[in-house]
């Protein structure tokens, strides 16, 4: 996936933010979308003290929290996920949402249109999460209609993923700005309960889930995992050196082949060095059918 500027794509309407049908459980490793029993009402407030939380994991840090980011894929904005160590400033959901607005993604191809939120408050009523953010979270003025709709789903996916991972799944999220419903970024109305948009509408079709960007692996047989959907459930992969030389390539099976998402894995024998792995969907049309294959890449080190 090449780095591209996140410019507004014209001619697209805002539909993702108002979807009411929830996609089922993710099956993509973070336990999202579960349908556990509703919990009693709870609340928490996050007021971060630093705009640049440390990437280390002190005792006050929640480890491996799912945080969703955005990148351009196949001509539109799509969601990708990273597992991050985030400051524990009020519970899993509030901490994950705060990190979503404040932590830069590890992968340089990803981005977030949110701005650092001075305050994130979360309350719960049954299976609904109420997430209130201070107005500064919406202060980015360079957000068009499609990106705004995707950003709302970014928050919904992040909040429900964190809730599920903490053992208290939620099915809807009500987002407010300074305690009120609002029209944000001039294009999206928030204040009503929202569910996750269908995965096929908002998630990228190819993810490298392990290693994550910047990870270190031991020399020898390295295992790679991914997630997505592809024609006939077939993905291609290639591993290149820093200089661009191909050292391994092949194919892997994952998903249903008929639009369903699923996991995949493959292995490669690697000596010490810095590498980039690229995962791509199969495109039997050779690009004639649209924007070509979906791709995701991660740079990592072998020692």
Short mmCIF file of N, CA and C in Angstrom, two decimals, residues 1-2 4 72-76 78 80 204-207 229-231 234-237 278-296:
data_model
loop_
_atom_site.label_atom_id
_atom_site.label_comp_id
_atom_site.label_asym_id
_atom_site.label_seq_id
_atom_site.Cartn_x
_atom_site.Cartn_y
_atom_site.Cartn_z
N UNK A 1 0.83 -1.19 0.00
CA UNK A 1 0.00 0.00 0.00
C UNK A 1 0.86 1.23 0.00
N UNK A 2 0.77 2.04 -1.01
CA UNK A 2 1.59 3.23 -1.11
C UNK A 2 0.99 4.33 -0.26
N UNK A 4 -0.41 7.75 0.53
CA UNK A 4 -1.11 8.72 -0.27
C UNK A 4 -1.69 9.78 0.63
N UNK A 72 -6.08 4.82 2.86
CA UNK A 72 -6.75 4.70 1.58
C UNK A 72 -6.45 3.34 0.97
N UNK A 73 -7.49 2.66 0.52
CA UNK A 73 -7.33 1.35 -0.11
C UNK A 73 -8.36 1.21 -1.22
N UNK A 74 -7.89 0.88 -2.39
CA UNK A 74 -8.75 0.67 -3.55
C UNK A 74 -9.67 1.87 -3.81
N UNK A 75 -9.13 3.06 -3.63
CA UNK A 75 -9.85 4.27 -3.99
C UNK A 75 -10.79 4.82 -2.94
N UNK A 76 -10.80 4.23 -1.75
CA UNK A 76 -11.66 4.77 -0.68
C UNK A 76 -10.96 4.61 0.67
N UNK A 78 -10.50 3.15 4.34
CA UNK A 78 -10.81 1.89 5.01
C UNK A 78 -10.17 1.84 6.39
N UNK A 80 -8.15 -0.02 9.46
CA UNK A 80 -7.10 -0.99 9.80
C UNK A 80 -6.94 -0.95 11.32
N UNK A 204 -10.57 -2.72 5.45
CA UNK A 204 -9.72 -3.07 4.31
C UNK A 204 -9.78 -4.56 4.05
N UNK A 205 -9.61 -4.96 2.80
CA UNK A 205 -9.74 -6.36 2.43
C UNK A 205 -8.47 -7.16 2.69
N UNK A 206 -7.37 -6.50 3.01
CA UNK A 206 -6.12 -7.21 3.31
C UNK A 206 -5.41 -6.51 4.45
N UNK A 207 -5.14 -7.25 5.52
CA UNK A 207 -4.35 -6.75 6.65
C UNK A 207 -3.20 -7.71 6.90
N UNK A 229 -10.37 -10.62 2.95
CA UNK A 229 -11.20 -11.36 2.02
C UNK A 229 -10.65 -11.18 0.62
N UNK A 230 -10.68 -12.23 -0.17
CA UNK A 230 -10.08 -12.18 -1.50
C UNK A 230 -10.78 -13.15 -2.44
N UNK A 231 -10.65 -12.92 -3.72
CA UNK A 231 -11.23 -13.79 -4.74
C UNK A 231 -10.73 -15.22 -4.55
N UNK A 234 -7.87 -16.50 -1.97
CA UNK A 234 -6.44 -16.59 -2.25
C UNK A 234 -5.77 -15.22 -2.13
N UNK A 235 -4.74 -15.17 -1.30
CA UNK A 235 -3.93 -13.96 -1.13
C UNK A 235 -2.52 -14.22 -1.64
N UNK A 236 -1.88 -13.18 -2.15
CA UNK A 236 -0.47 -13.27 -2.50
C UNK A 236 0.37 -12.54 -1.47
N UNK A 237 1.60 -13.00 -1.28
CA UNK A 237 2.49 -12.32 -0.35
C UNK A 237 3.90 -12.32 -0.90
N UNK A 278 4.53 -7.76 2.14
CA UNK A 278 3.37 -7.17 1.46
C UNK A 278 2.34 -8.28 1.24
N UNK A 279 1.13 -8.04 1.72
CA UNK A 279 0.01 -8.96 1.52
C UNK A 279 -0.97 -8.31 0.57
N UNK A 280 -1.48 -9.07 -0.40
CA UNK A 280 -2.40 -8.50 -1.38
C UNK A 280 -3.51 -9.48 -1.72
N UNK A 281 -4.67 -8.93 -2.06
CA UNK A 281 -5.77 -9.76 -2.51
C UNK A 281 -5.53 -10.17 -3.96
N UNK A 282 -6.20 -11.23 -4.36
CA UNK A 282 -6.10 -11.69 -5.74
C UNK A 282 -6.98 -10.82 -6.62
N UNK A 283 -6.48 -10.42 -7.76
CA UNK A 283 -7.24 -9.59 -8.71
C UNK A 283 -7.15 -10.23 -10.08
N UNK A 284 -8.05 -11.17 -10.38
CA UNK A 284 -7.97 -11.87 -11.67
C UNK A 284 -8.19 -10.97 -12.88
N UNK A 285 -8.75 -9.76 -12.64
CA UNK A 285 -8.99 -8.85 -13.77
C UNK A 285 -7.75 -8.07 -14.15
N UNK A 286 -6.69 -8.16 -13.33
CA UNK A 286 -5.49 -7.38 -13.61
C UNK A 286 -5.69 -5.89 -13.47
N UNK A 287 -6.67 -5.50 -12.66
CA UNK A 287 -6.94 -4.09 -12.45
C UNK A 287 -8.05 -3.55 -13.32
N UNK A 288 -8.52 -4.35 -14.28
CA UNK A 288 -9.54 -3.87 -15.20
C UNK A 288 -10.89 -3.67 -14.51
N UNK A 289 -11.13 -4.38 -13.42
CA UNK A 289 -12.43 -4.31 -12.76
C UNK A 289 -12.56 -3.13 -11.81
N UNK A 290 -11.50 -2.38 -11.58
CA UNK A 290 -11.59 -1.26 -10.64
C UNK A 290 -10.24 -0.73 -10.26
N UNK A 291 -9.95 -0.75 -8.97
CA UNK A 291 -8.74 -0.11 -8.46
C UNK A 291 -7.60 -1.07 -8.21
N UNK A 292 -7.71 -2.29 -8.67
CA UNK A 292 -6.64 -3.25 -8.44
C UNK A 292 -6.76 -3.91 -7.09
N UNK A 293 -5.77 -4.71 -6.71
CA UNK A 293 -5.85 -5.44 -5.45
C UNK A 293 -5.73 -4.54 -4.23
N UNK A 294 -6.28 -5.01 -3.13
CA UNK A 294 -6.04 -4.37 -1.84
C UNK A 294 -4.72 -4.90 -1.30
N UNK A 295 -3.91 -4.02 -0.70
CA UNK A 295 -2.61 -4.42 -0.18
C UNK A 295 -2.39 -3.83 1.20
N UNK A 296 -1.54 -4.48 1.96
CA UNK A 296 -1.06 -3.94 3.23
C UNK A 296 0.37 -4.40 3.40
#
